[in-house]
DNA sequence: GCAAGGTC
């Protein structure tokens, strides 16, 4: 039996389909899907892994024996000798604190300062990460006479394959192993790869493994250092890493530029004209006036004028080149403009690739390989009706000359369509992305677009105003690729010397703007430029920075903590804050892949460098600790406590983890304020009514609002509203009112009967928006209807969560989307939207 | 409780 090992399940299935003479049989081995098929009269089976199935970690314990030296004791297997440099003390250790190292030394899992120098040199073992898959793999491997590693064709793929092989070798030491290399899951590629099998490139796998080890060692040592130097409780990890820290540094650097920026005033003058048919606007030719005097002089000069004269019309044609082939970043940027986030785009691209519609989505290359049969690919796309006429035009041109991007590599071709698709075969979002990729491909084979720009000058009392218009005269690639194209701005038909009505001018004062903060999309592009992370990981790196609270908001700004971490590492561990470390690592990995260096050489050197870094960092621990402490306090700072004068801070409840504002003088001072649901930011302006700090609250899908933190402040008082009579009490002959009110402590708004103690009638209410009573009662349950007016307009709703009318609606919805039992809150929301006018 | 890299 021949065993094919792929990186993921979908690839295993697809390869089985493409290689098998008949449809492959889906089977399961210990819950892992496998695919059995027949080829050349032989039995084959393919299994997909789940990316990396092994994970590196430190050996948990090392031991020092007087006569043997340092020994590592891995989780499984015999202990072996370790090179711990002689400058590190041997036990028994003399430290000021309790001796932390005894004969059996826990280093791998130790979060103690004293252990860090040893951690730098701790040996690394590989632990199983996907136990189920490993079990299935071994089970199949026992029976295999031939093993073909068919993981993705890149460095990590080679590593994943070699990890799989080491698992296989534990149960099968003899079966020959070969490697299939392919860069698209299509028949010609796959058959070619399996008819031209090569060897697994162990050097390349070792290059990948050194990346894993260096990332782990540096990441773990620096993360543990930052976390314990100023321990802030479990769940408060201060992380650092080869990719995330330089990325953070980019954000911090941009913030510094913004802080150093001195804005300058300038003035812009715009004038309105009309040719008698339609109005148009023009800007004074000066553009930005540096002084108000200069601007005023122009305003005075044109003041009272009735007419302007068209003093010049310039027409100039310019060409816009066809776009270059898509690599991952190019695709993400173009898709972002169509409303698909980077993460979503990659998910969709992966599934299109898996289904064989498009080529491998994780590429840097932007140059088509010469092996591409471009006319054949265009012919394939002409099966899509919407592209057919354009494809015919392209093919009629004869030779097709594609555009080329700046990045050229041979690992994968740029992202291109592999077969025709149609909107009914794909999910809407998949089709959207396929459409983008297919049209982009056709665009790269097309002529440039020609655009005619018109510049019109209009003089008013010797002051010249200018307006511009654009019209496409030869669409070229624009005919098939409308993305990112500006709409034509068409000017009225004007002639030189023509008189037009002058409808007045306005002068606007503006200020020059500091460099903009990064958006997530821009940051990803910047990371790519610097070689930070991979196409598959950049988005998750940014997420990580959000999670450890180094950065906030979008566009991204650093927190004080983020700035402090960056400063501390920049001073004492500059290697980790610069993208240079990644560049060095890339070089080293290439040398390992080429056989010019060994994995051990590279990793050992990296350990020595980290050792030097740690020697810088450790003596400055107090400094770093206080800088981090101050930064955390600054991030949490809300204002001054009215009772004791200490700082009010954002805090998380120990029990519920929910946020509130509390005094830093606790437990001596017990001042607290509740926080409403949603995203909360402290604003600088104090409450105009009571002078307390204010917060900006952005609740889910609503506009932000600013409010005083003190629930008892007059600005937060909302009169109780009588919304109707209590039906339950009325049935008992009592005349009781239902009152909409807020809990003074939690600020939660709800409706309650004034006789609540006895009847227990209460209804939930939306927390925001102005509330009004109505005369109506709900036809389904008799509860009083209310109107809530938010930024999105007024809604009329029945507040009763258990209203039978809601059951009806939910029931109707359940048929369409079953098993969506929503929480109380969202259920209320859903219905309120429905019943809105 | 760490990293970054795969994949889901």
PDB file of C-alpha atoms (C1' of nucleotides) in Angstrom, chain A residues 7-8 50 224 243-244 362 537, chain B:
ATOM      1  CA  UNK A   7      -0.662  19.022   4.987  1.00  0.00           C
ATOM      2  CA  UNK A   8      -4.438  19.191   5.271  1.00  0.00           C
ATOM      3  CA  UNK A  50      -3.509  19.542  10.322  1.00  0.00           C
ATOM      4  CA  UNK A 224       8.709  35.474  30.862  1.00  0.00           C
ATOM      5  CA  UNK A 243       7.591  39.322  14.688  1.00  0.00           C
ATOM      6  CA  UNK A 244       5.194  40.920  17.161  1.00  0.00           C
ATOM      7  CA  UNK A 362      -0.028  32.133  -0.052  1.00  0.00           C
ATOM      8  CA  UNK A 537       0.181  34.876  10.208  1.00  0.00           C
TER       9      UNK A 537
ATOM     10  C1'  DG B   1       0.863  31.522  31.567  1.00  0.00           C
ATOM     11  C1'  DC B   2       5.676  32.086  26.542  1.00  0.00           C
ATOM     12  C1'  DA B   3       6.717  32.492  19.945  1.00  0.00           C
ATOM     13  C1'  DA B   4       5.451  31.829  15.158  1.00  0.00           C
ATOM     14  C1'  DG B   5       3.960  28.778  11.910  1.00  0.00           C
ATOM     15  C1'  DG B   6       0.828  25.570   9.880  1.00  0.00           C
ATOM     16  C1'  DT B   7      -4.607  24.459   9.630  1.00  0.00           C
ATOM     17  C1'  DC B   8     -10.155  24.343  11.175  1.00  0.00           C
TER      18       DC B   8
END
